């Protein structure tokens, strides 16, 4: 499998990834090598990882899995651990886990002693195709996602699709939503292939998604323009995800499940605002609902979600800006939506 | 007074600073302008600042002064305040205060929503000539200084020497120690002028120090090599400062007071290791002790300080690396010191 070249780091898959990691460690004189895991990756991925490497790990740091732990308190513990274990500026942190872990580990590494090297080894499909690519790191602030963070690139990103076998299929499907998004915003034939066929966990599919995300990120690393298209489905999706996380009587949604709903809603807004054909909106809705359960939104839920919208970090000057589709495979950014359309979008979703 | 050009921002003094600030705000469409103060700058500097500006401040955020508040908990409060006050990616944070405030405000701005603009208006001599120049931001971790942070440049740094009149002279003298350091590492005639004359608070002196620091930082923004010379006196100085902060029966030392002791000690090490003449070491000791009280170190104090050394963030691979002087005005980096010399250095200090 070909490696994908990014600006300052490389994304390697399978055997190439293993070789790249061992070579990098052999040629770089790190003072200490730390490995960050959670209880799941410790149990299921660490044994596989240990077979791959030909260098010793100095210390394994463990955090609890789950978005609710993606908080500055967890970072504080990690900074203290690194400090107590004599981590210094020439130390390396290897992040072995899903998006929560790689986002947080990336942030901790980027800020420990004003920045040490880190390597991401995403173990969920979501983090392989999305979170670990592009240099966004950070943690949540209460229920507000990714409010605190930096943009900083890892030394390398290593993809081992075999880790996906260790996962709950619901987790894996969550990443599938991001892959479908890549098709919707950039490549209609990829959308068609993915929605029809569906072995989205094979290395070729994963690589196609990484290539799309990477191409976008390379052109606009700090999200001044083009990169915003990656937020399709995320403006409403984030608000839905935050709302469900905060309300214990609602079922917690995985990120992909929330943005699947977000993409249907924003697909509808695309129809109203940018002339995306009704046929395409229906195709998007049908495509997602084939793979993702419909979320049951009450009127109160919808009102609360719309309140949360104004806190979304992509909002500027108090306005909520959306990424919409002109057609499948072509996105436009910075669209403001009249308030009344949100209710119509939810009505369409519930139909 | 001429402005000093840095890589990505400018340092302006007095009238030029006032004009630069008002022009920058007029031409940049910020969604919200936040001002960060502490109880001292709120009382003494804010009224002067309000007279200077021709734009409104949306919200004033207040933190408690003091190194003991330079902690991630204070950052958490500020991130929450910014979020609750509808701060977004197009917001600006103006930091009005000393080094603790500009370091922490810079870190909060650099990490809020993955980075918003900030402007530093240092109000202490120490922050004018040192902390606010060079893009280092961060907070402490317990008693370990600046363990968490990023390197990120402000939009501009504005110097108003009149703020110094609002300060306790002990505070101002703390900055004088950094100015003397600039002479010692880079410019012997500046050292001579400063140690002899002494109106170190006038704009010309401040500018000379800023120019030296800026020249060093421009050549090596991420501290790979040359920039390390700015740490002269700081390896032992930081350990002394941390130790006194942590031990309530010791008098708390201001940063400049701690590094003044550090520079005498490291001056002695320079004599032992790099042939700095005994005459020069004596000149350094005499110069500092003319302006700074001698610190009373017991044997136990010295042992504890040497223990703390190994945590200094500049240490790599467990070794303690020092910046030493070959002669006054010429520094060398990455020198390892045999343990027994530390005791000799303290003995020389106590003589």
XYZ file of C-alpha atoms in Angstrom:
702
model
C 0.000 0.000 0.000
C 1.419 3.401 -1.036
C 2.159 5.909 1.713
C 0.377 9.279 1.700
C 2.684 12.273 1.938
C 1.584 15.178 4.063
C 3.268 18.535 4.610
C 5.556 17.625 7.439
C 4.789 14.012 8.203
C 3.839 10.814 6.423
C 0.908 8.477 6.743
C 1.971 4.854 6.365
C -0.161 1.734 6.180
C 0.552 -1.822 7.343
C 4.052 -3.200 6.649
C 5.335 0.192 5.517
C 4.052 1.692 8.745
C 5.867 -0.872 10.852
C 9.127 -0.284 8.978
C 8.745 3.504 9.112
C 8.220 3.482 12.869
C 11.196 1.249 13.639
C 13.436 3.233 11.291
C 12.348 6.573 12.767
C 13.105 5.433 16.316
C 16.431 3.935 15.258
C 17.605 7.155 13.626
C 16.230 9.629 16.228
C 17.929 9.851 19.563
C 14.928 10.160 21.894
C 15.694 10.467 25.594
C 12.530 8.597 26.555
C 9.692 6.944 24.670
C 6.243 7.151 26.251
C 3.227 5.217 25.011
C -0.298 6.461 25.705
C -3.118 3.888 25.826
C -6.600 3.581 27.276
C -8.001 0.464 28.960
C -9.266 -0.839 25.602
C -6.149 -0.311 23.535
C -4.065 -1.605 26.429
C -6.004 -4.872 26.389
C -6.497 -5.321 22.649
C -3.929 -3.291 20.705
C -0.879 -3.120 22.930
C -0.060 -6.858 22.553
C -0.197 -6.499 18.752
C 1.843 -3.291 18.917
C 4.507 -4.919 21.074
C 4.996 -7.553 18.380
C 5.628 -4.856 15.784
C 8.316 -2.815 17.464
C 11.987 -3.516 17.874
C 12.659 -0.830 20.505
C 11.740 -0.612 24.200
C 8.992 1.641 25.577
C 10.144 3.500 28.697
C 6.707 4.055 30.226
C 3.119 3.240 29.324
C 0.661 5.965 30.378
C -2.985 4.977 30.668
C -6.108 7.118 30.501
C -9.764 6.189 30.654
C -11.498 5.928 27.309
C -14.513 8.059 26.404
C -15.299 11.605 25.276
C -16.231 12.509 28.875
C -12.563 12.103 29.797
C -11.330 14.365 26.973
C -10.847 17.133 29.452
C -8.111 19.383 30.708
C -8.031 17.414 33.989
C -6.848 14.344 32.101
C -4.179 16.483 30.410
C -3.044 17.772 33.784
C -2.565 14.186 34.967
C -0.582 13.354 31.815
C 1.630 16.435 32.058
C 2.362 15.511 35.667
C 3.076 11.894 34.716
C 5.470 12.965 31.962
C 7.194 15.338 34.354
C 7.446 12.789 37.189
C 8.794 10.177 34.784
C 11.578 12.563 33.761
C 10.122 13.366 30.355
C 12.129 16.137 28.717
C 12.137 18.070 25.451
C 13.727 15.190 23.569
C 11.067 12.710 24.640
C 8.549 11.090 22.292
C 4.892 10.324 22.941
C 3.249 7.579 20.883
C -0.544 7.797 20.940
C -2.197 4.389 20.532
C -5.953 4.825 20.478
C -9.030 6.418 18.983
C -9.748 10.073 18.243
C -10.225 11.089 21.875
C -6.823 9.674 22.742
C -4.948 11.008 19.699
C -6.556 14.477 20.024
C -5.688 14.673 23.696
C -2.286 12.994 23.428
C -1.410 15.345 20.570
C -2.372 18.335 22.698
C -0.433 17.114 25.723
C 2.667 16.495 23.590
C 2.313 19.846 21.784
C 2.240 21.721 25.092
C 4.528 19.674 27.370
C 7.660 21.793 27.811
C 6.373 23.835 24.858
C 6.230 20.853 22.541
C 7.700 17.366 22.229
C 7.475 14.934 19.289
C 4.470 12.665 18.964
C 3.339 9.847 16.668
C -0.286 8.890 16.130
C -1.339 5.260 15.765
C -5.108 5.482 15.411
C -6.941 2.304 16.396
C -10.489 3.226 15.382
C -11.721 3.792 11.882
C -12.832 7.293 12.858
C -9.383 8.287 13.988
C -7.682 6.574 11.036
C -9.629 8.479 8.410
C -10.202 11.695 10.296
C -8.978 12.639 13.767
C -5.349 11.644 13.395
C -4.894 13.408 10.023
C -4.470 17.176 9.838
C -2.855 18.221 13.068
C -5.889 19.299 15.055
C -5.351 18.518 18.715
C -7.400 19.437 21.738
C -9.855 18.758 24.524
C -13.427 19.671 25.382
C -14.588 22.340 27.796
C -17.595 20.886 29.606
C -19.901 19.762 26.835
C -18.332 22.097 24.274
C -16.129 20.050 22.016
C -12.536 20.902 21.156
C -12.656 24.381 22.674
C -9.045 24.158 23.831
C -6.278 22.938 21.557
C -3.607 23.741 19.013
C -2.880 22.833 15.424
C 0.360 20.865 15.396
C 1.521 17.966 13.223
C 2.699 14.579 14.479
C 5.997 13.111 13.290
C 4.050 10.384 11.494
C 0.668 8.674 11.383
C 0.638 4.885 11.199
C -2.383 2.914 10.029
C -2.902 -0.743 10.899
C -6.359 -1.844 9.714
C -6.029 -5.042 11.776
C -6.717 -2.980 14.909
C -10.271 -2.570 13.621
C -10.930 -6.248 14.329
C -10.562 -5.457 18.041
C -13.461 -3.001 17.898
C -17.196 -3.050 18.513
C -18.800 -2.785 15.021
C -20.764 0.281 16.219
C -17.436 2.077 16.766
C -16.249 1.150 13.316
C -19.440 2.348 11.709
C -18.867 5.700 13.376
C -15.786 6.138 11.192
C -17.721 5.073 8.139
C -19.785 8.284 8.481
C -16.643 10.389 8.046
C -15.622 8.354 5.006
C -19.037 8.953 3.464
C -18.538 12.645 4.184
C -15.283 12.596 2.215
C -17.235 11.302 -0.754
C -20.025 13.864 -0.337
C -17.725 16.881 -0.182
C -15.080 15.871 -2.685
C -15.643 12.714 -4.733
C -19.076 11.488 -5.816
C -17.746 8.204 -7.195
C -16.201 7.419 -3.806
C -19.588 8.157 -2.200
C -21.250 5.763 -4.640
C -18.699 3.017 -4.105
C -18.888 3.298 -0.344
C -22.643 3.441 -0.007
C -23.148 0.531 -2.394
C -20.418 -1.857 -1.529
C -19.477 -1.356 2.011
C -16.220 -3.096 2.924
C -15.108 0.240 4.177
C -12.518 -1.267 6.533
C -10.131 -2.482 3.876
C -6.848 -0.678 3.437
C -7.667 0.696 -0.033
C -10.849 2.418 1.176
C -9.137 3.822 4.248
C -6.356 5.134 2.085
C -8.768 6.862 -0.294
C -10.331 8.725 2.621
C -6.981 9.697 4.060
C -5.885 10.975 0.658
C -8.996 13.177 0.356
C -8.641 14.604 3.847
C -4.930 15.127 3.404
C -5.336 16.898 0.077
C -7.756 19.345 1.671
C -5.641 19.891 4.778
C -2.452 20.432 2.789
C -4.061 23.259 0.866
C -5.314 24.955 4.010
C -3.684 23.730 7.231
C -5.087 26.449 9.505
C -8.654 26.398 8.216
C -8.798 29.781 6.557
C -10.880 28.541 3.634
C -11.050 25.177 1.873
C -10.479 23.088 5.002
C -13.851 24.201 6.280
C -15.528 21.786 3.852
C -14.478 18.991 6.209
C -17.039 20.393 8.626
C -19.945 19.315 6.441
C -22.529 17.738 8.746
C -20.539 18.821 11.797
C -22.191 22.119 12.668
C -25.494 20.490 13.559
C -23.736 17.168 14.230
C -21.570 18.625 17.000
C -24.566 20.319 18.607
C -26.479 17.014 18.531
C -23.507 15.136 19.959
C -22.966 17.680 22.751
C -26.655 17.706 23.615
C -26.866 13.915 23.887
C -23.662 13.716 25.930
C -25.019 16.268 28.392
C -28.509 14.808 28.763
C -28.355 11.558 30.595
C -31.856 10.556 29.542
C -30.736 10.650 25.875
C -28.773 7.785 24.407
C -25.167 8.917 23.938
C -24.340 9.072 20.231
C -20.987 8.203 18.802
C -19.431 10.996 16.763
C -20.203 9.306 13.457
C -23.803 8.674 14.467
C -24.261 12.346 15.334
C -22.750 13.634 12.121
C -24.718 11.096 10.074
C -27.821 12.904 11.373
C -26.012 16.219 10.823
C -25.298 15.369 7.185
C -28.928 14.511 6.476
C -30.008 17.813 8.082
C -27.353 19.850 6.305
C -28.107 17.985 3.093
C -31.638 19.303 3.394
C -30.318 22.827 4.071
C -28.162 22.425 0.940
C -31.304 21.729 -1.048
C -33.038 24.825 0.318
C -30.066 27.178 0.103
C -27.826 25.898 -2.679
C -30.121 24.001 -4.995
C -28.830 20.507 -4.209
C -31.419 18.360 -6.002
C -34.194 16.776 -3.959
C -33.109 13.465 -5.487
C -29.633 13.886 -4.030
C -30.939 14.843 -0.582
C -33.152 11.777 -0.591
C -30.196 9.660 -1.695
C -28.119 11.043 1.208
C -30.904 10.423 3.719
C -31.582 6.929 2.435
C -27.860 6.135 2.314
C -27.218 7.117 5.924
C -30.401 5.563 7.320
C -29.435 2.271 5.690
C -26.422 2.155 8.024
C -27.293 4.398 10.986
C -30.344 4.293 13.278
C -32.649 7.273 13.076
C -32.317 9.507 16.148
C -35.559 10.345 17.923
C -35.646 14.148 18.394
C -38.465 15.720 20.466
C -39.413 19.382 20.020
C -37.547 20.192 23.258
C -34.478 18.361 22.005
C -34.494 20.389 18.804
C -34.829 23.706 20.654
C -31.932 22.821 22.962
C -29.749 21.690 20.053
C -30.363 24.965 18.212
C -29.364 26.867 21.379
C -26.096 24.957 21.480
C -25.369 25.872 17.858
C -24.249 29.361 18.747
C -21.365 27.962 20.777
C -19.918 25.962 17.917
C -16.301 26.948 17.523
C -16.669 27.540 13.810
C -19.047 30.392 14.421
C -17.681 33.840 13.928
C -19.162 37.167 14.987
C -22.121 35.350 16.558
C -23.309 33.980 13.199
C -23.606 30.300 12.478
C -21.868 29.463 9.225
C -22.578 26.235 7.404
C -20.825 24.089 4.854
C -23.360 22.979 2.257
C -23.340 20.853 -0.873
C -23.975 22.232 -4.328
C -24.008 18.703 -5.607
C -22.707 15.407 -4.315
C -18.916 15.757 -4.466
C -18.893 19.566 -4.336
C -19.084 21.643 -1.149
C -19.394 25.380 -0.492
C -18.539 27.166 2.759
C -19.642 30.116 4.905
C -23.380 29.928 4.263
C -25.681 31.576 6.782
C -29.020 29.906 7.295
C -32.319 31.649 8.122
C -33.557 30.337 11.492
C -36.836 28.918 10.220
C -35.034 26.448 7.955
C -33.632 24.509 10.899
C -37.100 23.387 11.970
C -37.877 22.405 8.379
C -34.671 20.394 8.214
C -35.544 18.471 11.380
C -39.072 17.894 10.018
C -37.545 16.397 6.857
C -35.239 14.220 8.975
C -38.191 12.904 10.989
C -40.379 12.194 7.926
C 11.698 55.888 19.582
C 12.298 53.447 16.755
C 10.198 50.299 16.649
C 11.908 46.885 16.813
C 10.900 44.512 14.048
C 10.452 40.881 14.924
C 9.657 37.944 12.666
C 5.903 38.181 12.649
C 5.084 41.072 14.952
C 6.463 44.447 15.960
C 7.501 45.880 19.268
C 6.485 49.518 19.571
C 7.319 52.030 22.272
C 5.312 54.993 23.620
C 3.482 57.147 21.029
C 4.236 54.709 18.214
C 2.764 51.932 20.313
C -0.428 53.847 20.908
C -0.806 54.589 17.196
C 0.027 51.033 16.189
C -2.582 49.585 18.518
C -5.381 51.892 17.412
C -4.526 51.355 13.745
C -4.397 47.583 14.114
C -7.817 47.468 15.759
C -9.290 49.848 13.164
C -8.120 47.722 10.242
C -8.857 44.260 11.737
C -12.414 43.182 12.040
C -12.374 41.492 15.443
C -15.649 40.004 16.627
C -14.857 40.746 20.268
C -11.998 42.399 22.116
C -11.123 40.973 25.523
C -8.715 42.625 27.955
C -6.910 40.570 30.593
C -5.808 42.327 33.792
C -4.912 41.423 37.356
C -5.939 43.361 40.464
C -2.827 45.551 40.213
C -2.996 46.426 36.535
C -6.739 46.948 36.862
C -6.166 49.564 39.549
C -3.049 51.257 38.193
C -2.685 50.605 34.453
C -6.217 50.207 33.142
C -7.120 53.907 33.693
C -4.011 54.943 31.714
C -4.742 52.339 29.036
C -8.328 53.528 28.656
C -7.043 57.006 27.853
C -4.885 55.618 25.054
C -7.405 53.656 23.074
C -10.058 54.849 20.684
C -11.995 51.543 20.521
C -14.260 49.836 23.043
C -13.259 46.751 25.069
C -16.047 44.146 25.075
C -15.082 42.432 28.325
C -12.387 42.824 30.949
C -11.210 39.503 32.421
C -9.458 39.605 35.769
C -7.063 37.122 37.321
C -5.164 37.196 40.592
C -1.557 38.329 40.333
C 1.364 36.157 41.425
C 3.368 33.204 40.166
C 1.303 30.875 42.393
C -1.690 31.598 40.133
C 0.197 30.812 36.923
C -1.496 27.466 36.804
C -3.697 25.465 34.476
C -6.674 26.086 36.808
C -6.479 29.804 36.050
C -6.366 28.982 32.334
C -9.430 26.798 32.699
C -11.310 29.722 34.242
C -10.211 32.008 31.401
C -11.134 29.520 28.657
C -14.565 29.184 30.279
C -14.930 32.956 30.564
C -14.024 33.445 26.904
C -16.473 30.739 25.911
C -19.299 32.060 28.096
C -18.739 35.587 26.797
C -19.156 34.323 23.216
C -15.487 34.571 22.317
C -14.890 33.025 18.890
C -12.000 32.456 16.521
C -12.021 36.078 15.392
C -11.712 37.430 18.922
C -8.687 39.282 20.269
C -7.153 39.040 23.727
C -5.071 41.986 24.963
C -2.802 41.045 27.873
C -2.143 43.997 30.208
C 0.229 42.913 32.937
C 3.527 41.427 33.992
C 5.222 38.246 32.819
C 2.886 35.888 34.671
C -0.091 37.500 32.982
C 1.404 37.755 29.480
C 2.768 34.173 29.618
C -0.572 32.807 30.747
C -2.731 35.076 28.576
C -0.595 34.156 25.578
C -1.085 30.460 26.317
C -4.839 30.836 26.798
C -5.148 32.769 23.512
C -2.902 30.310 21.647
C -5.076 27.373 22.698
C -8.606 28.840 22.832
C -10.432 27.358 19.836
C -6.974 26.316 18.598
C -5.655 29.861 18.617
C -6.930 33.443 18.593
C -4.977 36.678 18.153
C -3.350 38.286 21.177
C -1.419 41.471 21.920
C 0.987 41.861 24.825
C 1.221 45.103 26.783
C 3.796 44.319 29.457
C 3.540 46.506 32.543
C 6.621 45.363 34.451
C 10.207 45.903 33.409
C 10.769 42.150 33.511
C 7.996 41.472 31.031
C 8.966 44.434 28.815
C 12.531 43.288 28.302
C 12.007 39.572 28.520
C 8.750 37.668 28.991
C 6.696 39.405 26.328
C 9.391 39.102 23.626
C 9.971 35.832 21.812
C 6.671 34.005 21.824
C 7.157 31.724 24.792
C 3.837 31.190 26.526
C 2.903 28.854 29.331
C 2.054 28.011 32.888
C 3.689 26.183 35.786
C 3.008 22.642 36.961
C 3.122 22.764 40.723
C 6.437 24.369 41.538
C 7.948 23.468 38.167
C 7.997 26.588 36.036
C 6.677 26.791 32.480
C 6.229 23.031 32.086
C 3.127 23.489 29.937
C 2.995 25.949 27.084
C 3.529 26.666 23.396
C 5.727 28.940 21.337
C 3.439 31.358 19.528
C 3.884 34.994 18.586
C 1.557 37.837 19.561
C 0.228 40.251 16.942
C 2.286 43.017 18.538
C 4.062 43.957 21.746
C 3.529 47.483 23.059
C 5.887 49.130 25.537
C 4.834 52.042 27.722
C 7.615 52.821 30.230
C 5.217 55.055 32.165
C 3.573 51.904 33.548
C 6.760 51.309 35.509
C 5.917 54.277 37.730
C 2.971 52.269 39.052
C 5.291 49.563 40.360
C 7.039 48.678 43.580
C 10.772 49.401 42.949
C 11.583 45.806 43.972
C 9.511 44.599 41.007
C 11.308 46.924 38.645
C 14.688 45.828 39.874
C 13.683 42.268 39.063
C 13.612 43.257 35.377
C 16.952 44.963 35.709
C 18.525 41.531 36.322
C 17.368 40.355 32.869
C 18.749 43.512 31.272
C 22.107 42.881 32.923
C 21.947 39.345 31.560
C 21.512 40.736 28.022
C 24.755 42.621 28.507
C 26.577 39.613 29.951
C 25.660 37.229 27.140
C 25.814 39.562 24.165
C 27.152 43.087 24.712
C 29.830 43.942 27.286
C 29.488 47.704 26.740
C 25.778 47.481 27.555
C 26.702 45.585 30.762
C 29.158 48.328 31.685
C 26.688 51.128 30.965
C 23.925 49.452 32.937
C 25.969 48.476 35.976
C 27.568 51.907 36.220
C 24.797 54.296 35.441
C 21.567 52.723 36.359
C 18.583 54.578 34.913
C 17.571 51.290 33.415
C 13.902 52.307 33.151
C 14.317 54.818 30.371
C 13.021 53.961 26.933
C 16.471 53.817 25.308
C 17.751 51.213 27.779
C 14.602 49.134 27.484
C 14.885 49.239 23.737
C 18.497 48.095 23.784
C 17.511 45.053 25.819
C 14.568 44.257 23.577
C 16.801 44.546 20.520
C 19.314 42.064 21.987
C 16.658 39.561 22.955
C 14.866 39.948 19.654
C 18.037 39.464 17.619
C 18.708 36.187 19.428
C 15.121 34.974 19.164
C 14.867 35.808 15.460
C 17.852 33.615 14.711
C 16.468 30.692 16.677
C 12.767 30.972 17.499
C 12.319 27.380 18.761
C 15.473 27.217 20.882
C 17.481 24.700 18.904
C 20.758 26.495 19.505
C 21.588 30.189 19.958
C 18.448 31.050 21.900
C 19.675 28.921 24.762
C 22.121 31.691 25.704
C 19.138 33.589 27.113
C 19.054 30.959 29.841
C 22.288 32.181 31.373
C 21.745 32.283 35.133
C 18.391 30.563 34.740
C 19.314 26.923 35.289
C 20.296 27.473 38.895
C 18.100 30.595 39.067
C 14.906 28.648 38.285
C 15.760 25.954 40.807
C 16.367 28.621 43.462
C 13.117 30.391 42.566
C 11.092 27.140 42.660
C 12.628 26.111 45.943
C 11.857 29.424 47.653
C 8.308 29.477 46.268
C 7.679 25.989 47.662
C 9.203 26.528 51.090
C 7.095 28.871 53.097
C 9.810 29.499 55.641
C 12.002 30.943 52.873
C 11.452 34.472 51.640
C 9.854 34.296 48.173
C 12.263 35.642 45.585
C 11.200 37.599 42.553
C 12.385 36.094 39.274
C 15.090 38.707 38.813
C 16.345 38.232 42.356
C 16.639 34.476 41.817
C 18.488 34.765 38.504
C 20.776 37.442 39.927
C 21.971 34.752 42.349
C 21.923 32.264 39.457
C 24.183 34.495 37.346
C 26.749 34.850 40.122
C 26.769 31.058 40.578
C 26.932 30.337 36.856
C 29.536 33.075 36.475
C 31.655 31.095 38.909
C 31.021 27.884 36.947
C 32.094 29.790 33.815
C 35.383 30.563 35.494
C 35.922 26.901 36.406
C 34.756 25.421 33.122
C 35.342 28.017 30.438
C 38.138 30.164 31.718
C 36.133 33.294 32.398
C 38.665 35.409 34.295
C 38.429 35.603 38.079
C 38.354 39.392 37.638
C 35.213 39.136 35.533
C 33.507 36.732 37.969
C 34.257 39.124 40.798
C 32.945 42.019 38.697
C 29.709 40.084 38.077
C 29.309 39.211 41.739
C 30.045 42.751 42.885
C 27.752 44.211 40.226
C 24.755 42.119 41.217
C 25.299 42.407 44.964
C 25.367 46.204 44.583
C 21.732 46.021 43.477
C 20.382 42.723 44.865
C 20.428 41.410 48.444
C 22.515 38.335 49.041
C 20.333 35.242 49.527
C 21.057 33.217 52.647
C 21.460 29.561 51.581
C 21.832 26.857 54.242
C 23.445 23.504 53.412
C 19.964 21.940 53.341
C 18.730 24.646 50.962
C 21.610 23.952 48.601
C 20.984 20.198 48.606
C 17.291 20.699 47.861
C 18.037 23.201 45.072
C 20.445 20.774 43.427
C 17.739 18.082 43.594
C 15.329 20.400 41.777
C 17.876 21.012 39.018
C 17.147 17.720 37.331
C 13.576 18.826 36.635
C 14.562 21.967 34.769
C 12.862 21.883 31.398
C 16.095 22.624 29.531
C 17.600 19.347 30.676
C 17.805 16.653 28.092
C 18.533 12.961 28.557
C 18.709 13.480 32.313
C 21.776 15.717 32.052
C 21.837 19.272 33.287
C 23.165 21.561 30.570
C 24.406 25.022 31.386
C 24.948 28.237 29.493
C 28.267 29.714 30.543
C 30.295 32.804 29.710
C 33.638 32.682 27.927
C 33.997 36.357 28.596
C 31.565 39.137 29.447
C 29.478 39.585 26.285
C 30.100 36.065 24.941
C 28.108 32.987 25.971
C 28.492 29.273 25.183
C 25.788 26.627 25.539
C 25.342 22.959 26.416
C 28.044 22.652 29.051
C 27.769 19.787 31.527
C 29.067 20.489 34.994
C 30.729 17.991 37.352
C 28.610 17.720 40.506
C 31.300 18.846 42.933
C 31.523 22.269 41.276
C 28.013 23.231 42.401
C 29.059 23.205 46.047
C 32.144 25.270 45.185
C 29.951 27.780 43.345
C 27.663 28.200 46.341
C 30.710 28.567 48.594
C 31.984 31.366 46.323
C 28.560 33.014 46.414
C 28.522 32.910 50.218
C 32.085 34.270 50.611
